[in-house]
Amino acid sequence: MNLDGYIMEFCLTQVEELKAAEKQGMRKGLKFGLLDTTEIMLLRPDGHPNNYGHSLHQNMTVSDCVHWCLPGPIDTWNEFLLHTMLKNEKDDVNT
């Protein structure tokens, strides 16, 4: 997959919304962050729906992007999020 077309548009929209939230939040002393997994998930074939299984009731395949590939993308996001939270906590203590 490539980071272009609707994928790029979706990603840029998320970044724009984050910037708007940051601007409003700064007035209230809030901090925001974006855990952008877009590009890294493009590198994982299990990060996107594909035909992994077959329906028991019909002659068709079933799309499933995380349940057949463990550890999958969600597990990876959890590791990224944990690392980010620990780093932010450490940065807050040092300031």
Coordinates of N, CA, C and O in Angstrom, one line a residue:
M1 N 0.8 -1.2 0.0 CA 0.0 0.0 0.0 C 0.9 1.2 0.0 O 2.0 1.2 0.5
N2 N 0.4 2.3 -0.5 CA 1.1 3.6 -0.6 C 0.4 4.6 0.2 O -0.9 4.6 0.4
L3 N 1.1 5.5 0.8 CA 0.6 6.7 1.5 C 0.2 7.8 0.5 O 0.9 8.7 0.4
D4 N -0.9 7.5 -0.2 CA -1.4 8.5 -1.1 C -2.9 8.4 -1.2 O -3.5 7.6 -0.6
G5 N -3.5 9.2 -2.0 CA -4.9 9.2 -2.2 C -5.7 9.4 -1.0 O -5.4 10.2 -0.1
Y6 N -6.8 8.5 -0.8 CA -7.6 8.7 0.4 C -6.9 8.4 1.7 O -7.2 8.9 2.7
I7 N -5.9 7.5 1.7 CA -5.1 7.2 2.9 C -4.4 8.5 3.3 O -4.4 8.8 4.5
M8 N -3.7 9.2 2.4 CA -3.0 10.4 2.8 C -4.0 11.5 3.2 O -3.8 12.2 4.2
E9 N -5.1 11.6 2.5 CA -6.2 12.6 2.9 C -6.7 12.3 4.3 O -6.8 13.2 5.1
F10 N -6.9 11.1 4.6 CA -7.4 10.7 6.0 C -6.4 11.0 7.0 O -6.7 11.6 8.1
C11 N -5.1 10.7 6.8 CA -4.0 11.0 7.7 C -3.9 12.5 7.9 O -3.8 13.0 9.1
L12 N -3.9 13.3 6.9 CA -3.7 14.7 7.0 C -4.9 15.4 7.7 O -4.7 16.3 8.5
T13 N -6.1 14.8 7.5 CA -7.3 15.3 8.3 C -7.1 15.1 9.8 O -7.4 16.0 10.6
Q14 N -6.6 13.9 10.1 CA -6.3 13.7 11.6 C -5.3 14.6 12.2 O -5.5 15.1 13.3
V15 N -4.3 14.9 11.4 CA -3.3 15.9 11.9 C -3.9 17.3 12.0 O -3.6 18.0 13.0
E16 N -4.7 17.7 11.1 CA -5.3 19.0 11.2 C -6.2 19.1 12.4 O -6.2 20.1 13.1
E17 N -7.0 18.0 12.7 CA -7.9 18.0 13.8 C -7.1 18.0 15.1 O -7.5 18.7 16.1
L18 N -5.9 17.4 15.2 CA -5.1 17.4 16.3 C -4.6 18.8 16.6 O -4.6 19.3 17.7
K19 N -4.2 19.5 15.5 CA -3.7 20.9 15.7 C -4.8 21.8 16.2 O -4.5 22.7 17.1
A20 N -6.0 21.6 15.8 CA -7.1 22.4 16.2 C -7.4 22.1 17.7 O -7.6 23.0 18.5
A21 N -7.3 20.9 18.1 CA -7.5 20.5 19.5 C -6.4 21.0 20.4 O -6.6 21.5 21.5
E22 N -5.2 21.0 19.9 CA -4.0 21.5 20.6 C -4.2 23.0 20.9 O -3.9 23.5 22.0
K23 N -4.6 23.7 19.9 CA -4.8 25.2 20.0 C -5.8 25.5 21.1 O -5.6 26.4 21.9
Q24 N -7.0 24.8 21.1 CA -8.0 25.0 22.1 C -7.5 24.6 23.4 O -7.8 25.2 24.5
G25 N -6.9 23.4 23.5 CA -6.4 22.9 24.8 C -5.3 23.7 25.4 O -5.3 23.7 26.7
M26 N -4.5 24.3 24.7 CA -3.4 25.1 25.3 C -4.0 26.2 26.2 O -3.4 26.5 27.2
R27 N -5.1 26.8 25.8 CA -5.8 27.8 26.7 C -6.2 27.2 28.0 O -6.4 28.0 29.0
K28 N -6.4 25.9 28.1 CA -6.9 25.3 29.3 C -5.7 24.5 30.0 O -5.9 23.8 31.0
G29 N -4.5 24.6 29.5 CA -3.4 23.9 30.0 C -3.3 22.4 29.7 O -2.6 21.7 30.4
L30 N -4.0 22.0 28.6 CA -4.0 20.6 28.3 C -2.9 20.3 27.2 O -2.6 21.2 26.4
K31 N -2.4 19.1 27.2 CA -1.5 18.7 26.2 C -2.1 17.5 25.4 O -2.8 16.7 25.9
F32 N -1.9 17.5 24.1 CA -2.4 16.5 23.2 C -1.2 15.9 22.4 O -0.2 16.5 22.2
G33 N -1.4 14.7 22.0 CA -0.5 14.0 21.2 C -1.2 13.1 20.2 O -2.3 12.7 20.4
L34 N -0.5 12.8 19.1 CA -1.1 11.9 18.1 C -0.1 10.7 17.9 O 1.0 10.9 17.6
L35 N -0.6 9.5 18.2 CA 0.1 8.3 17.9 C -0.2 7.9 16.5 O -1.2 7.2 16.2
D36 N 0.6 8.4 15.6 CA 0.4 8.2 14.2 C 1.0 6.9 13.7 O 2.2 6.7 13.6
T37 N 0.2 5.9 13.5 CA 0.6 4.5 13.1 C 0.4 4.3 11.6 O 0.6 3.2 11.1
T38 N 0.1 5.3 10.9 CA -0.3 5.2 9.4 C 0.8 4.5 8.6 O 0.7 3.5 8.0
E39 N 2.0 5.2 8.6 CA 3.1 4.7 7.8 C 3.6 3.3 8.2 O 3.9 2.5 7.4
I40 N 3.8 3.1 9.5 CA 4.3 1.9 10.0 C 3.4 0.7 9.7 O 3.8 -0.4 9.4
M41 N 2.1 1.0 9.7 CA 1.1 -0.1 9.5 C 1.0 -0.4 8.0 O 0.6 -1.5 7.6
L42 N 1.5 0.5 7.1 CA 1.5 0.2 5.7 C 2.6 -0.9 5.4 O 2.5 -1.6 4.4
L43 N 3.5 -1.0 6.4 CA 4.6 -2.0 6.2 C 4.2 -3.4 6.7 O 4.9 -4.4 6.4
R44 N 3.0 -3.5 7.4 CA 2.6 -4.8 7.9 C 1.5 -5.3 7.0 O 0.4 -4.7 7.0
P45 N 1.7 -6.5 6.4 CA 0.6 -7.0 5.6 C -0.7 -7.4 6.4 O -1.8 -7.4 5.9
D46 N -0.5 -7.7 7.7 CA -1.6 -8.0 8.5 C -2.3 -6.8 9.1 O -3.2 -6.9 9.9
G47 N -1.8 -5.6 8.8 CA -2.3 -4.4 9.3 C -3.5 -3.9 8.4 O -4.1 -2.9 8.7
H48 N -3.9 -4.7 7.5 CA -5.0 -4.3 6.6 C -5.8 -5.5 6.3 O -5.3 -6.6 6.2
P49 N -7.1 -5.3 6.1 CA -8.0 -6.5 5.9 C -7.6 -7.3 4.7 O -7.1 -6.7 3.7
N50 N -7.7 -8.5 4.8 CA -7.4 -9.5 3.7 C -8.2 -10.7 3.9 O -8.9 -10.8 4.9
N51 N -8.2 -11.6 3.0 CA -9.0 -12.8 3.1 C -8.2 -13.9 3.8 O -7.3 -14.6 3.2
Y52 N -8.5 -14.1 5.1 CA -7.7 -15.1 5.9 C -8.5 -16.4 6.1 O -8.0 -17.4 6.4
G53 N -9.8 -16.3 6.2 CA -10.6 -17.5 6.5 C -11.8 -17.7 5.5 O -11.9 -17.0 4.6
H54 N -12.5 -18.7 5.8 CA -13.7 -19.0 5.0 C -14.9 -19.1 5.8 O -14.9 -19.7 6.9
S55 N -16.0 -18.6 5.3 CA -17.3 -18.7 6.0 C -17.8 -20.2 6.0 O -17.7 -20.9 5.0
L56 N -18.4 -20.6 7.1 CA -18.9 -21.9 7.2 C -20.2 -22.1 6.5 O -20.6 -23.2 6.2
H57 N -20.9 -21.0 6.3 CA -22.2 -21.0 5.7 C -22.3 -20.7 4.2 O -23.3 -21.0 3.5
Q58 N -21.3 -20.1 3.7 CA -21.3 -19.7 2.3 C -19.9 -20.0 1.6 O -18.9 -20.2 2.3
N59 N -19.9 -20.1 0.4 CA -18.7 -20.3 -0.4 C -18.0 -19.0 -0.6 O -18.0 -18.4 -1.7
M60 N -17.5 -18.4 0.4 CA -16.8 -17.1 0.3 C -15.8 -17.0 1.4 O -15.7 -17.7 2.4
T61 N -14.9 -16.0 1.2 CA -13.8 -15.8 2.2 C -14.3 -14.7 3.2 O -15.2 -14.0 3.0
V62 N -13.7 -14.7 4.4 CA -14.0 -13.8 5.4 C -12.8 -12.8 5.7 O -11.7 -13.3 5.8
S63 N -13.0 -11.5 5.7 CA -12.0 -10.6 5.9 C -11.7 -10.4 7.4 O -12.7 -10.3 8.2
D64 N -10.5 -10.5 7.8 CA -10.1 -10.3 9.2 C -8.7 -9.9 9.2 O -7.8 -10.6 8.7
C65 N -8.4 -8.7 9.9 CA -7.0 -8.2 9.8 C -6.2 -8.4 11.1 O -5.0 -8.2 11.1
V66 N -6.8 -8.8 12.2 CA -6.0 -8.9 13.4 C -6.1 -10.3 14.1 O -5.2 -10.7 14.8
H67 N -7.2 -11.0 14.0 CA -7.4 -12.2 14.8 C -6.6 -13.4 14.3 O -6.5 -14.3 15.1
W68 N -6.1 -13.4 13.1 CA -5.4 -14.5 12.6 C -3.9 -14.3 12.7 O -3.1 -15.2 12.3
C69 N -3.4 -13.1 13.0 CA -2.0 -12.8 13.0 C -1.5 -12.2 14.3 O -1.5 -11.0 14.5
L70 N -1.2 -13.1 15.2 CA -0.8 -12.6 16.6 C 0.7 -12.7 16.7 O 1.3 -13.7 16.3
P71 N 1.4 -11.8 17.2 CA 0.9 -10.5 17.6 C 0.6 -9.6 16.4 O 1.3 -9.7 15.4
G72 N -0.5 -8.9 16.5 CA -0.9 -8.1 15.3 C -0.7 -6.7 15.5 O -0.1 -6.2 16.5
P73 N -1.3 -5.9 14.6 CA -1.2 -4.4 14.7 C -1.6 -3.8 16.0 O -1.0 -2.9 16.5
I74 N -2.7 -4.3 16.6 CA -3.2 -3.7 17.8 C -2.2 -3.9 18.9 O -1.9 -3.0 19.8
D75 N -1.5 -5.1 19.0 CA -0.4 -5.3 20.0 C 0.7 -4.3 19.8 O 1.3 -3.8 20.7
T76 N 1.0 -4.1 18.5 CA 2.1 -3.1 18.2 C 1.7 -1.7 18.7 O 2.5 -1.0 19.3
W77 N 0.4 -1.3 18.4 CA 0.0 0.0 18.9 C 0.1 0.1 20.4 O 0.5 1.2 20.9
N78 N -0.2 -1.0 21.1 CA -0.1 -0.9 22.6 C 1.3 -0.7 23.0 O 1.5 0.1 24.0
E79 N 2.3 -1.3 22.4 CA 3.7 -1.1 22.7 C 4.1 0.4 22.4 O 4.8 1.0 23.2
F80 N 3.6 0.9 21.3 CA 3.9 2.3 21.0 C 3.3 3.3 22.0 O 3.9 4.2 22.5
L81 N 2.1 3.0 22.4 CA 1.4 3.8 23.3 C 2.0 3.8 24.7 O 2.2 4.8 25.4
L82 N 2.4 2.6 25.2 CA 3.0 2.4 26.5 C 4.4 3.2 26.5 O 4.7 3.9 27.4
H83 N 5.2 3.1 25.4 CA 6.4 3.8 25.3 C 6.2 5.3 25.4 O 6.9 6.0 26.1
T84 N 5.2 5.8 24.6 CA 4.9 7.2 24.6 C 4.5 7.7 26.0 O 4.9 8.8 26.4
M85 N 3.6 7.0 26.6 CA 3.2 7.4 28.0 C 4.3 7.4 29.0 O 4.4 8.3 29.8
L86 N 5.2 6.4 29.0 CA 6.3 6.4 29.9 C 7.3 7.5 29.6 O 7.8 8.2 30.5
K87 N 7.5 7.8 28.3 CA 8.4 8.9 28.0 C 7.8 10.3 28.4 O 8.5 11.1 29.0
N88 N 6.5 10.4 28.2 CA 5.8 11.7 28.6 C 5.9 11.8 30.1 O 6.1 12.9 30.7
E89 N 5.7 10.7 30.9 CA 5.7 10.8 32.3 C 7.1 11.2 32.8 O 7.3 12.0 33.7
K90 N 8.2 10.6 32.2 CA 9.6 11.0 32.5 C 9.8 12.4 32.2 O 10.5 13.1 33.0
D91 N 9.4 12.9 31.0 CA 9.6 14.3 30.6 C 8.9 15.3 31.6 O 9.4 16.3 32.0
D92 N 7.7 14.9 32.1 CA 6.9 15.7 33.1 C 7.7 15.8 34.4 O 7.7 16.9 35.0
V93 N 8.3 14.7 34.8 CA 9.0 14.7 36.1 C 10.3 15.6 36.0 O 10.6 16.2 37.0
N94 N 10.9 15.6 34.8 CA 12.1 16.3 34.7 C 11.9 17.8 34.4 O 12.9 18.6 34.4
T95 N 10.7 18.3 34.2 CA 10.5 19.7 34.0 C 10.0 20.4 35.2 O 9.8 19.9 36.2

